[in-house]
Short mmCIF file of C-alpha atoms in Angstrom, two decimals:
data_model
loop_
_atom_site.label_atom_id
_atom_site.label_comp_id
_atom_site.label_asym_id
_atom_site.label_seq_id
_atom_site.Cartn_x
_atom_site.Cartn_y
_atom_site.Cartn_z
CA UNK A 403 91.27 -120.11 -73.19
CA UNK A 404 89.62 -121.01 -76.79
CA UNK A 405 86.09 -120.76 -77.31
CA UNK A 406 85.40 -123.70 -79.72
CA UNK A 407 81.64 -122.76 -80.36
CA UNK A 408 79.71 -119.10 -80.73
CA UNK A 409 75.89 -118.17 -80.93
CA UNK A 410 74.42 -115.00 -80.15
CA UNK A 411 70.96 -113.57 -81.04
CA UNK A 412 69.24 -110.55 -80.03
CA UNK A 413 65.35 -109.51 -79.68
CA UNK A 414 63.69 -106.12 -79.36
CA UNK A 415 61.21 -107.70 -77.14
CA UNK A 416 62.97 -107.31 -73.43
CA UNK A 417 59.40 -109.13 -71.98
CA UNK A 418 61.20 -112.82 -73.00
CA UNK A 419 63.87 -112.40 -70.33
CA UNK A 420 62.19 -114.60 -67.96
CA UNK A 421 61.40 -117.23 -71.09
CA UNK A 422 65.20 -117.48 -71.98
CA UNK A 423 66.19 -117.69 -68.33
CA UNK A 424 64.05 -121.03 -67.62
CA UNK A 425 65.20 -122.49 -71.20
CA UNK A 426 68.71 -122.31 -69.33
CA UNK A 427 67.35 -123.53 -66.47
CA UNK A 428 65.95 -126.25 -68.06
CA UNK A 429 69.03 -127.39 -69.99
CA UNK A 430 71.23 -126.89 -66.78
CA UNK A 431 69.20 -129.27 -64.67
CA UNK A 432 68.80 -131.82 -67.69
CA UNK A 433 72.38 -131.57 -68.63
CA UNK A 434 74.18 -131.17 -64.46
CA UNK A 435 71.29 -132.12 -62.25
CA UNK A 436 71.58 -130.40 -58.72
CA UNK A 437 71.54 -133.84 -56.63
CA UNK A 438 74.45 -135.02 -59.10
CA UNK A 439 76.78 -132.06 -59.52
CA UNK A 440 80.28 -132.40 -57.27
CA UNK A 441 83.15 -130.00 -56.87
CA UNK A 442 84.51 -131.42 -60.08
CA UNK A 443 82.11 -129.89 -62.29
CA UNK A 444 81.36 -126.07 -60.30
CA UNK A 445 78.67 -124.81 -61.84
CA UNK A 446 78.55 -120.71 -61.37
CA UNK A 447 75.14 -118.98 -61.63
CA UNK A 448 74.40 -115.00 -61.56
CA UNK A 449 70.78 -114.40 -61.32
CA UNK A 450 68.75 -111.62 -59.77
CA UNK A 451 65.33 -109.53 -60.60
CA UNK A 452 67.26 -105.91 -60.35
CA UNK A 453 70.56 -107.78 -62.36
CA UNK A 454 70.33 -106.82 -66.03
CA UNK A 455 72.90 -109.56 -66.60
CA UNK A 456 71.95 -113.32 -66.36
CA UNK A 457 74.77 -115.86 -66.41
CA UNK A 458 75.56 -119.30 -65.73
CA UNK A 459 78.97 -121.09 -65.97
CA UNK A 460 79.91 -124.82 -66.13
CA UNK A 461 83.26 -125.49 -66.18
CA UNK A 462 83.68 -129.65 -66.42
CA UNK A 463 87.18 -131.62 -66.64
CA UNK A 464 87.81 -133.14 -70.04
CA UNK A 465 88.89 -136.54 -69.96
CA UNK A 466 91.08 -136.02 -73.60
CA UNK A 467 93.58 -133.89 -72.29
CA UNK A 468 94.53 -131.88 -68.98
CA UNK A 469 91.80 -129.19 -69.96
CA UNK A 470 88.40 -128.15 -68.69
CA UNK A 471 85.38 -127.58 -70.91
CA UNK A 472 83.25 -124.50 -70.57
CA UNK A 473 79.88 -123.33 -71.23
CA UNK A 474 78.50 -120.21 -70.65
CA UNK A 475 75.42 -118.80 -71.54
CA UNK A 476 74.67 -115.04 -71.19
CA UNK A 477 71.67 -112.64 -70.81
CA UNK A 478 71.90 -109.04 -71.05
CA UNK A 479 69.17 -106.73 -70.73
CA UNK A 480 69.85 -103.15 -72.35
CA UNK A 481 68.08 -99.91 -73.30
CA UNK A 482 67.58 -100.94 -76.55
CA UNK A 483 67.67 -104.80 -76.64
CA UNK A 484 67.76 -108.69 -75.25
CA UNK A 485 71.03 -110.27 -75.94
CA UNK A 486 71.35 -113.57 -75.82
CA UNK A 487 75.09 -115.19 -75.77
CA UNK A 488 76.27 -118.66 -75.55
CA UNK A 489 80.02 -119.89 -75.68
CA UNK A 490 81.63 -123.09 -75.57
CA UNK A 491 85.33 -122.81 -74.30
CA UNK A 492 88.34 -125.06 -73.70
CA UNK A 493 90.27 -123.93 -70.53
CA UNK A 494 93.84 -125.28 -70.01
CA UNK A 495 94.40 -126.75 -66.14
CA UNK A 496 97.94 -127.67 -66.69
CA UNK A 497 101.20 -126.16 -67.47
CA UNK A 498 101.65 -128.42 -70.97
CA UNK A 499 101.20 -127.45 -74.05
CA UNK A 500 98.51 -129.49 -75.70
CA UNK A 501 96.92 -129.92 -79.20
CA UNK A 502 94.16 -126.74 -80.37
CA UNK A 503 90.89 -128.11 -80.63
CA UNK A 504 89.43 -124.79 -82.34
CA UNK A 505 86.05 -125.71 -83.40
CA UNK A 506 83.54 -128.08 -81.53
CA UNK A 507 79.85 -128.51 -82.52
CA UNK A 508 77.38 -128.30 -80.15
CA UNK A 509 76.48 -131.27 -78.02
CA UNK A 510 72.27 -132.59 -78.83
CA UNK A 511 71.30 -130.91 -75.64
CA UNK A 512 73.06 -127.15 -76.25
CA UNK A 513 71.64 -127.48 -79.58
CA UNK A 514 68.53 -127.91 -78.53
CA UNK A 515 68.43 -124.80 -76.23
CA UNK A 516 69.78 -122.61 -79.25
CA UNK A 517 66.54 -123.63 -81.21
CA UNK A 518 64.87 -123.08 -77.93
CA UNK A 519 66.18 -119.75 -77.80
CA UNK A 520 65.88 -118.55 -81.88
CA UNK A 521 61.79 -120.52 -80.95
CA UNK A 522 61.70 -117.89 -78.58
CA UNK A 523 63.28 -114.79 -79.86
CA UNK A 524 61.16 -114.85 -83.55
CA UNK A 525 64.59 -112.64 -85.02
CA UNK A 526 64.44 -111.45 -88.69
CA UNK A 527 67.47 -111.41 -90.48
CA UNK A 528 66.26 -109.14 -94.02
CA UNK A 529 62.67 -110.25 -93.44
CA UNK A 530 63.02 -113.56 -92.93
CA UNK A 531 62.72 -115.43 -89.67
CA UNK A 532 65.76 -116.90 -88.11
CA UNK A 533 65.17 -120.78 -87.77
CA UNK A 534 66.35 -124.39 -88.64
CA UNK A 535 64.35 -124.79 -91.77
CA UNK A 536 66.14 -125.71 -95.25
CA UNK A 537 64.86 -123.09 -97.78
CA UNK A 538 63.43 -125.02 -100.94
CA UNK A 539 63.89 -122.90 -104.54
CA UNK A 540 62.42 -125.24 -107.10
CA UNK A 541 60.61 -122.74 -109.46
CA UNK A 542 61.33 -118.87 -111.31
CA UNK A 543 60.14 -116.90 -108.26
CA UNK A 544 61.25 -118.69 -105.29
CA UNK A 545 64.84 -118.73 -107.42
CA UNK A 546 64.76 -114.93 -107.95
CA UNK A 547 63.42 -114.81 -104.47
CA UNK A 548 66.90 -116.11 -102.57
CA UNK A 549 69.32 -114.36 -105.16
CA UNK A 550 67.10 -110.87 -103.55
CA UNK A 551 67.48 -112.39 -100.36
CA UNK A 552 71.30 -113.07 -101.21
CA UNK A 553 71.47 -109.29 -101.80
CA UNK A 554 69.31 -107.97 -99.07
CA UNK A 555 71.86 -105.01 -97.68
CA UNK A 556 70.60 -105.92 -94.35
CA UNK A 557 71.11 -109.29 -94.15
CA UNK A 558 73.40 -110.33 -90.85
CA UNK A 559 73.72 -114.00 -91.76
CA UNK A 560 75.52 -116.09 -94.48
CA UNK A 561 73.41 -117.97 -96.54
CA UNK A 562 74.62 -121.98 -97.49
CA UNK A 563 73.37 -122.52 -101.11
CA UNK A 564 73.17 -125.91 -102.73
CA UNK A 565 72.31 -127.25 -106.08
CA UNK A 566 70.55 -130.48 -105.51
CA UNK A 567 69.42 -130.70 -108.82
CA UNK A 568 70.47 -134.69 -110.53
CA UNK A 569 72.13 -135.57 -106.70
CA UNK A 570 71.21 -139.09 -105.14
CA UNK A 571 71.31 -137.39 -101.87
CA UNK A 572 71.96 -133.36 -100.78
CA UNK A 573 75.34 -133.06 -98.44
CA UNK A 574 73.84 -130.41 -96.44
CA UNK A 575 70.57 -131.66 -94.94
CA UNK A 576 68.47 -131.21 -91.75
CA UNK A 577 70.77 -131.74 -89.14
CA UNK A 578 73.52 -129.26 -91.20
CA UNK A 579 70.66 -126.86 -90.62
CA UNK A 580 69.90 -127.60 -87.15
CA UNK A 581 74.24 -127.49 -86.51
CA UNK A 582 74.09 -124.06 -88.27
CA UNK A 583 70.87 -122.76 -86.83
CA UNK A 584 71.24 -119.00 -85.39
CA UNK A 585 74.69 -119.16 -87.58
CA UNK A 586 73.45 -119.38 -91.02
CA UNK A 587 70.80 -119.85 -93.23
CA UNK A 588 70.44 -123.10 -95.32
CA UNK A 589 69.21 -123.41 -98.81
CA UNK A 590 68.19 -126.08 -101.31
CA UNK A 591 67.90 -125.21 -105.24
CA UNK A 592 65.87 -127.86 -106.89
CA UNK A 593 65.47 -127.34 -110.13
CA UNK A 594 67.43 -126.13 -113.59
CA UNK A 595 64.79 -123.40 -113.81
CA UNK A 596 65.27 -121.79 -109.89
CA UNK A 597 68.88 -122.38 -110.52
CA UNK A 598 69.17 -120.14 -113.96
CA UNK A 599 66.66 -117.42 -112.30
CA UNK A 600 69.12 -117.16 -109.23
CA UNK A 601 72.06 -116.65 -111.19
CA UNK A 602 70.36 -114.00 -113.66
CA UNK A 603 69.20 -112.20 -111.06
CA UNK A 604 72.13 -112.21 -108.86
CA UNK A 605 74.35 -111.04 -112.20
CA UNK A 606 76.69 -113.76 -111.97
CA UNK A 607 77.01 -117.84 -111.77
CA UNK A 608 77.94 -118.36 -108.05
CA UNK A 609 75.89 -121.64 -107.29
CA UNK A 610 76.58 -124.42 -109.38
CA UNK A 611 75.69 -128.65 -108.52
CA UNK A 612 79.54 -129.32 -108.94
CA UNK A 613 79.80 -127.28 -104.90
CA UNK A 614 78.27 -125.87 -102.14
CA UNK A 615 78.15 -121.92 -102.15
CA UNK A 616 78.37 -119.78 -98.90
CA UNK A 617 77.26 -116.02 -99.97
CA UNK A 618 78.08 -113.94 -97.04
CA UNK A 619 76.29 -110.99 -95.72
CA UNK A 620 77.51 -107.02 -96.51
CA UNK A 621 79.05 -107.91 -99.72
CA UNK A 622 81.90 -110.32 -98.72
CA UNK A 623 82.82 -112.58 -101.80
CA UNK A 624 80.98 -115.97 -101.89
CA UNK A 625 83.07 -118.83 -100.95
CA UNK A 626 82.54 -122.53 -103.08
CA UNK A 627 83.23 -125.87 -101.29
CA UNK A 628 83.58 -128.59 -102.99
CA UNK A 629 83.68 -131.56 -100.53
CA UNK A 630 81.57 -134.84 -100.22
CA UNK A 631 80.52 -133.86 -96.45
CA UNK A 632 79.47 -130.74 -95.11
CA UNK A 633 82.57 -131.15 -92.05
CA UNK A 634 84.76 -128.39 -93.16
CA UNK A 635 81.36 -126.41 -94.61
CA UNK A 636 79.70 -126.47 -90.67
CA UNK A 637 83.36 -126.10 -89.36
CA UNK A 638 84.07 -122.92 -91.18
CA UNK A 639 80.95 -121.21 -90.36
CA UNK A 640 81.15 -122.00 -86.70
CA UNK A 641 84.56 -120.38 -86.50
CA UNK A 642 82.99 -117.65 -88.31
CA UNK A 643 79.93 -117.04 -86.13
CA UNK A 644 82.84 -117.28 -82.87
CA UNK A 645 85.06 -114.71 -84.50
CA UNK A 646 81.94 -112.31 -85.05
CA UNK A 647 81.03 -112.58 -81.15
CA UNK A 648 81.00 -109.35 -79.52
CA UNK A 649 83.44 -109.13 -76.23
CA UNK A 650 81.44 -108.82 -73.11
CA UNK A 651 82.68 -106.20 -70.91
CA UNK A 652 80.22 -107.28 -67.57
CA UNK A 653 79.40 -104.78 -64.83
CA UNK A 654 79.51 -106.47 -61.53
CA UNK A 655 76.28 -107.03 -59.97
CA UNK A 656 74.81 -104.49 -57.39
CA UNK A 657 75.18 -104.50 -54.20
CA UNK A 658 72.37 -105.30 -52.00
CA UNK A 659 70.59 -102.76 -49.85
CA UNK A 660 71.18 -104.91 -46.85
CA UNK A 661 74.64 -105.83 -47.35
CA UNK A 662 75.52 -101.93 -47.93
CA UNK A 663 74.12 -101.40 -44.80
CA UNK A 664 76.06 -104.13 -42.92
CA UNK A 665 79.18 -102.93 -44.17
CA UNK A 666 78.27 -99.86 -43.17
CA UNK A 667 78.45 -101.35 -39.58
CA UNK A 668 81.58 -103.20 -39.87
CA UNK A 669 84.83 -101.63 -38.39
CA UNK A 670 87.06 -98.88 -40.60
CA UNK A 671 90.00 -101.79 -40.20
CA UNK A 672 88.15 -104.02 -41.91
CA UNK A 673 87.93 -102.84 -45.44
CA UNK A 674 91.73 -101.63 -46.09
CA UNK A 675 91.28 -97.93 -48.02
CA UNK A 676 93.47 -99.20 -50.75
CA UNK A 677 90.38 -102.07 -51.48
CA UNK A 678 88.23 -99.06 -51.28
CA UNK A 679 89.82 -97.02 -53.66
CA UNK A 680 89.82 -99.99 -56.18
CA UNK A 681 86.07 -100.18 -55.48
CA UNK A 682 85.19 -96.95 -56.42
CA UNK A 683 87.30 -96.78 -59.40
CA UNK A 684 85.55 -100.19 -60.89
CA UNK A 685 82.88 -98.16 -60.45
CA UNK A 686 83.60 -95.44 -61.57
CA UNK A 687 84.32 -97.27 -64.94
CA UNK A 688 81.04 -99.44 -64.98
CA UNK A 689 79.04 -96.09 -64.94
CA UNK A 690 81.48 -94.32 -67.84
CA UNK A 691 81.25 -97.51 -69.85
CA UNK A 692 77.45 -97.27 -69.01
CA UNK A 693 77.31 -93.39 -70.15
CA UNK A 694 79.49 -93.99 -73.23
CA UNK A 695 77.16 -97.13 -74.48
CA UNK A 696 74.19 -94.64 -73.76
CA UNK A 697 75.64 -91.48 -75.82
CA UNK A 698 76.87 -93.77 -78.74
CA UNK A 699 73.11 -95.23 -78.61
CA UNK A 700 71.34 -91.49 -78.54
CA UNK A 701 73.82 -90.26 -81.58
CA UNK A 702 72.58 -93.27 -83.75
CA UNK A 703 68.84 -92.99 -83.05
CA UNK A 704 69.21 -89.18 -83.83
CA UNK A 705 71.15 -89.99 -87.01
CA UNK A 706 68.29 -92.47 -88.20
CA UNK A 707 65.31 -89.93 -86.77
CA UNK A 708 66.59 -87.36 -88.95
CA UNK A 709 66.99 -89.86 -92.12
CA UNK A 710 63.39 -91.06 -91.73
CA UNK A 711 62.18 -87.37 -90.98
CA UNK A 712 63.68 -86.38 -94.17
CA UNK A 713 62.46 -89.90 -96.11
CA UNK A 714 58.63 -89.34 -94.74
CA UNK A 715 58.68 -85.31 -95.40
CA UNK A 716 60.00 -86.38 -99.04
CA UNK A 717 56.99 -88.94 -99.64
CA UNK A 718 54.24 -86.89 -97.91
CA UNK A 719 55.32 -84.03 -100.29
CA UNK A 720 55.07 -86.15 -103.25
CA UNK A 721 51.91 -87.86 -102.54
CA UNK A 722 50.31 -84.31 -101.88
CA UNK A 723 51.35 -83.26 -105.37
CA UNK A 724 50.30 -86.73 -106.95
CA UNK A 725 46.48 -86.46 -104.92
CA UNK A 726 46.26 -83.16 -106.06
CA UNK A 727 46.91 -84.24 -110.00
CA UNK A 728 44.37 -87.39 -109.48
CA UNK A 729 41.69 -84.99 -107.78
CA UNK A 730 42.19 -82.24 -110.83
CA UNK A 731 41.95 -85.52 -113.24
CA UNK A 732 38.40 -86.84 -111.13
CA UNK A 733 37.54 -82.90 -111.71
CA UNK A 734 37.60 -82.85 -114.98
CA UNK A 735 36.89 -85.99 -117.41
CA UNK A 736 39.25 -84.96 -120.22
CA UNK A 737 42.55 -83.72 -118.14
CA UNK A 738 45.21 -85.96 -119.37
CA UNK A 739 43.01 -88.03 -121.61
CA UNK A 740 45.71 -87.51 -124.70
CA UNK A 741 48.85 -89.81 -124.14
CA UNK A 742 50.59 -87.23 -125.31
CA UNK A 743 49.66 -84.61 -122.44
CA UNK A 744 49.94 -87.24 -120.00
CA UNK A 745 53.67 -87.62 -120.51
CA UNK A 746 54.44 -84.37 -121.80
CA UNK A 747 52.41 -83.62 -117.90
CA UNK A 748 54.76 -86.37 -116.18
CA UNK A 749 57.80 -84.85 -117.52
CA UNK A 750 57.26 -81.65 -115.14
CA UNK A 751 56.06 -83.55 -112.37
CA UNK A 752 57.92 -86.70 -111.85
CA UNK A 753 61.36 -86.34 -111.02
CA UNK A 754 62.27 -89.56 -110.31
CA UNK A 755 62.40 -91.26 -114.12
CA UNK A 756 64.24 -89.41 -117.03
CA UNK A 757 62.15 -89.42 -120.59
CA UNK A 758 64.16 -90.02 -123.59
CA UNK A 759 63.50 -87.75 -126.51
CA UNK A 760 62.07 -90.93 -128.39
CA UNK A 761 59.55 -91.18 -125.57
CA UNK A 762 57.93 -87.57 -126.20
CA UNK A 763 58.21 -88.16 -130.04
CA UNK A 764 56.48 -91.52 -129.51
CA UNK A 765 53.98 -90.68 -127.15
CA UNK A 766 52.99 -87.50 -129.70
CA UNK A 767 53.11 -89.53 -132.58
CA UNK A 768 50.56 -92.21 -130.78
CA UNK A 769 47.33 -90.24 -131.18
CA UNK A 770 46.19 -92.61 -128.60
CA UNK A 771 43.33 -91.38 -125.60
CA UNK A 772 44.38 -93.51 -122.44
CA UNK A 773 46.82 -91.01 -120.82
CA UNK A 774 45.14 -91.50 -117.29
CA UNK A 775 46.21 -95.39 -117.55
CA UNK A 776 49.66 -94.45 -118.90
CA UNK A 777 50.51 -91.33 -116.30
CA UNK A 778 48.54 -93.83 -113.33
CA UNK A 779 51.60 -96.25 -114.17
CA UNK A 780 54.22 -93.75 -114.86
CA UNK A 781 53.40 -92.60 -111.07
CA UNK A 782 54.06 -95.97 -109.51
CA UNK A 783 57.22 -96.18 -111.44
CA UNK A 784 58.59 -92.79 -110.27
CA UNK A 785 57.18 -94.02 -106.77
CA UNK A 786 59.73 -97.19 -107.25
CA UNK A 787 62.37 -95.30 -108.97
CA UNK A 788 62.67 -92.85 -105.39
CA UNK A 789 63.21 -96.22 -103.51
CA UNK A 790 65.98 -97.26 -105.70
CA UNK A 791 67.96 -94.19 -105.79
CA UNK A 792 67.92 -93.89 -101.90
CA UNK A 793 68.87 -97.68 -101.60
CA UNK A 794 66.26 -99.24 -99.74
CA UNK A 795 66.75 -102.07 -102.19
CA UNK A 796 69.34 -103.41 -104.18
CA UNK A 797 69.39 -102.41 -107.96
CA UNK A 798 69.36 -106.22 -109.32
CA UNK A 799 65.66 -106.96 -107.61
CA UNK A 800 64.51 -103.74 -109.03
CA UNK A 801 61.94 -105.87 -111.74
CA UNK A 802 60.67 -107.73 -108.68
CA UNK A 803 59.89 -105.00 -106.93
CA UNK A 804 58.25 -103.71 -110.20
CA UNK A 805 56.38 -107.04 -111.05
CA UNK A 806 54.81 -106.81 -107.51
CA UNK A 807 53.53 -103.07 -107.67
CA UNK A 808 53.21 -102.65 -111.18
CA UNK A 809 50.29 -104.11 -112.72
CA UNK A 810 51.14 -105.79 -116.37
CA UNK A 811 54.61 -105.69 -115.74
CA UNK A 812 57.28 -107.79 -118.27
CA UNK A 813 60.60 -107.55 -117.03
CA UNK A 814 62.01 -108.20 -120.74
CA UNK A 815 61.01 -108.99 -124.15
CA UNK A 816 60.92 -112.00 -126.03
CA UNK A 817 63.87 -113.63 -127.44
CA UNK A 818 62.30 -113.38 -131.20
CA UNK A 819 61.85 -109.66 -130.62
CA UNK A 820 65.59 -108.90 -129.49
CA UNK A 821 66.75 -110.82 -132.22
CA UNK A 822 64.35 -109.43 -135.40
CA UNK A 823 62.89 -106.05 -134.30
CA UNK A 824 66.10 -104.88 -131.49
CA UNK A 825 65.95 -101.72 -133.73
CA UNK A 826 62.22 -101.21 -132.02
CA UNK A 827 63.37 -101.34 -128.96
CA UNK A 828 66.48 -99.48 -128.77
CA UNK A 829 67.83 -96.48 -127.73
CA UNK A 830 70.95 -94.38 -127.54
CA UNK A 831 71.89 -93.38 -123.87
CA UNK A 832 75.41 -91.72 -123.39
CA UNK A 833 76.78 -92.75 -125.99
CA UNK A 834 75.52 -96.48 -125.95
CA UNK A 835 73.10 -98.77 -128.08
CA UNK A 836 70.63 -99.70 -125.30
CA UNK A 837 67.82 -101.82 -125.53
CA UNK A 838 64.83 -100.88 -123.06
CA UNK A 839 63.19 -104.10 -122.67
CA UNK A 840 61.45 -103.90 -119.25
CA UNK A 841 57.57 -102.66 -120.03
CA UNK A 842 54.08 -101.78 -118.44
CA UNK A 843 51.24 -102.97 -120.64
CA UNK A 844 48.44 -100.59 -120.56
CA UNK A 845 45.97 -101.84 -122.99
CA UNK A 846 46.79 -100.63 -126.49
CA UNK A 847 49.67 -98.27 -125.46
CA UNK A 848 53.18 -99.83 -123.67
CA UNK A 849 56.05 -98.00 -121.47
CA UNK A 850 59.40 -99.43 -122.35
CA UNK A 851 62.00 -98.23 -120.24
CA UNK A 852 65.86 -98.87 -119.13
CA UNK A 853 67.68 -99.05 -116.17
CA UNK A 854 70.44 -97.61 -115.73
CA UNK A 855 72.33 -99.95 -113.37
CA UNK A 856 75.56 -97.58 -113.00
CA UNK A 857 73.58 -94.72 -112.10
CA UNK A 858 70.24 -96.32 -110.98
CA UNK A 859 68.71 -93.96 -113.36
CA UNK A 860 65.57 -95.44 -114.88
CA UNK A 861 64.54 -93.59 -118.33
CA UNK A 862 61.25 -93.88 -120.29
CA UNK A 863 61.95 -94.88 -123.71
CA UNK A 864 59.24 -95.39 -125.56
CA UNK A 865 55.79 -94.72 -124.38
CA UNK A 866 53.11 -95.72 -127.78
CA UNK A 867 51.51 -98.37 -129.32
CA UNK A 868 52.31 -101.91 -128.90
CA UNK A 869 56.16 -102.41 -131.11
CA UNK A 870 56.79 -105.17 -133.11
CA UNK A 871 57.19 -109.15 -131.61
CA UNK A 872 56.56 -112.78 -131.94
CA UNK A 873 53.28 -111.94 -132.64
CA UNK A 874 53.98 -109.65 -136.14
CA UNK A 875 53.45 -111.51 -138.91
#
């Protein structure tokens, strides 16, 4: 048996059983009515309120060759889940050996049901919703946006990336994305701008108008093609999404209360003790494999309890001890009022960012009186700087995260600045000629800074007056 075509999807929300089951339904009786189906095309269903596993089977004779085509689609309630699994297979009938069909795309009418089903389900894959929809980039932001996306760690599926910039017509288009939906996610860059931010950001040139890029999830190596179709591009995926198909081990359904209890009627010679034995030992392995899917389940929500417990205990701790410096600052209308104190104040207290020699020396030498404003900021960025080092984002969307909870951000500096006054901005860190070009504008006074990308280390390099730019005459 080869299984030409794989889908699977699964929701938290166990309440949409009875949704998927009559979007199968539906496509069954649109697809094999009841008052046409024959012995040539059996159609197999297992359905039952106290069944935790929904299936229906239609095996149908392909003309091509001496080979049956099969379709399954799968529902399987757990502790923790809805899964929802549909398989297209080719079954040989005959003792030849034939030609290997390995991939097929879906027929209109199975394709339909998996947008019926990802409709249904409302999955996110890194944040974003699981659907058929081409992604447009066509600007800065919505570029830098898919290269974070592109690096989300949690991201399950591939993304298909194409340039469409100076094309008479895309190659991938809606119905790629409608082929692919529930397998990938399809993308469009638009524009010269979106494309340059996306390959910044993402720290290398991996999407290009010349091909179509497939970055894959978990930090596989993107993959270019470089035909005039998208065949081989939907082909490749599909074969993908079948080889990432988990094997379904399913329990047989139980037993009836009234069957049990007409068995339990029937004469000894009628169930042999060897068919007995066989009984009780498939049983026997249903409930192991049921216990062993349960332990393996209860070690990784402990494991993630106690990695949360920790996270929250670390952030309640550190917003006591940042109230408790805002409520002493409210107390008194001069505490940290000298930029000076304010850093010399957030060098004790904020773990999280490393300050630079030339950062005290600046920040002493600045005679400036908005420390509140500069240790305010320098909070947020320790704040930020916790969330990098324990990974819940990637270090190249680190500015974005900035620019969205750091108030007069600048992720860099301009190019007449690097190029005339680089000595303003630079530092030496181990060993290196750094420039820290990222910076908070807090009225008169800035926070330069550099991240370390090696380390994820973030250090405060300058924190004083506005330094030399365009605008120095």
């Amino acid at each position: 048996m080869i299984t030409t075509y794989g889908f699977s999807i699964a929701t938290a929300n166990k309440d949409l059983r009875q949704a998927a089951i009559d979007a199968v339904f539906r496509w069954l009786d649109e697809v094999h009515p009841q008052e046409t189906r024959t012995n040539a095309t059996p159609v197999n269903v297992r359905h039952s309120a106290n069944d935790a596993i929904f299936r229906v089977d239609v095996l149908e004779q392909d003309t091509k060759q001496a080979a049956a085509r099969g379709t399954t689609a799968t529902l399987i309630v757990s502790k923790n889940e809805l899964y929802f699994d549909l398989r297209c297979t080719l079954r040989p009938m005959k003792p030849a050996v034939l030609p290997r069909r390995t991939i097929e795309r879906p027929e209109a009418r199975l394709n339909k049901l998996v947008l019926e089903i990802i409709k249904l389900f409302k999955v996110r894959d890194a944040e974003k919703i699981i659907d058929a929809q081409i992604t447009i980039a066509n600007d800065q932001m919505s570029g830098q946006s898919l290269a974070a996306f592109a690096e989300a760690p949690s991201r399950r599926l591939p993304i298909v990336i194409e340039v469409i910039v100076g094309k008479p017509a895309p190659i991938t288009s809606t119905k790629t994305a409608t082929l692919l939906a529930g397998i990938a996610h399809v993308a469009h860059v638009a524009s010269h701008v979106a494309d340059e931010a996306f390959n910044n950001l993402y720290g290398a040139r991996v999407i290009g108008a010349s091909w179509i890029t497939v970055i894959w999830p978990r930090g596989a190596a993107p993959e270019n093609f470089h035909q005039q179709d998208d065949d081989e591009l939907v082909n490749h995926l599909i074969a993908a999404s079948i080889a990432s198909l988990a094997t379904l081990v399913l329990a047989p359904p139980k037993k009836r209360a009234n069957e049990q209890t007409r068995k339990a009627g029937t004469p000894a010679q009628s169930n042999s003790s060897t068919a007995q034995t066989q009984q009780e030992t498939e049983e026997l392995r249903r409930v192991n494999q049921e216990l062993l899917e349960e332990n393996a389940g209860l070690l990784e929500n402990a494991t993630l309890t106690d990695m949360l417990s920790a996270q929250k205990t670390e952030e309640r701790d550190r917003a006591y001890s940042q109230l408790a410096t805002f409520l002493s600052m409210e107390d008194d209308k001069s505490y940290l009022d000298r930029v000076s104190d304010a850093v010399a104040f957030a060098q004790k207290n904020l773990p999280n960012i490393i300050f630079h020699q030339r950062a005290i020396s600046s920040a002493n030498e600045s005679h400036l009186m908005n420390g509140r404003r500069i240790y305010s900021n320098l909070v947020e960025l320790n704040n930020l700087a916790a969330r990098l080092q324990r990974g819940d984002f990637a270090p190249n969307v680190f500015n974005i995260y900035c620019n969205q909870q750091l108030s007069n951000f600048a992720a860099s500096i301009s190019g007449e600045a690097e190029h005339r006054y680089a000595q303003d901005y630079a530092i030496e860190w181990k060993g290196e000629n750094v420039l820290a070009k990222p910076h908070i504008r807090c009225g008169d006074a800035r926070i330069h800074f550099y991240h370390d990308t090696k380390t994820n280390e973030i250090v405060i390099a300058y924190v004083g007056r506005h330094l030399r730019d365009k605008s120095t005459n």
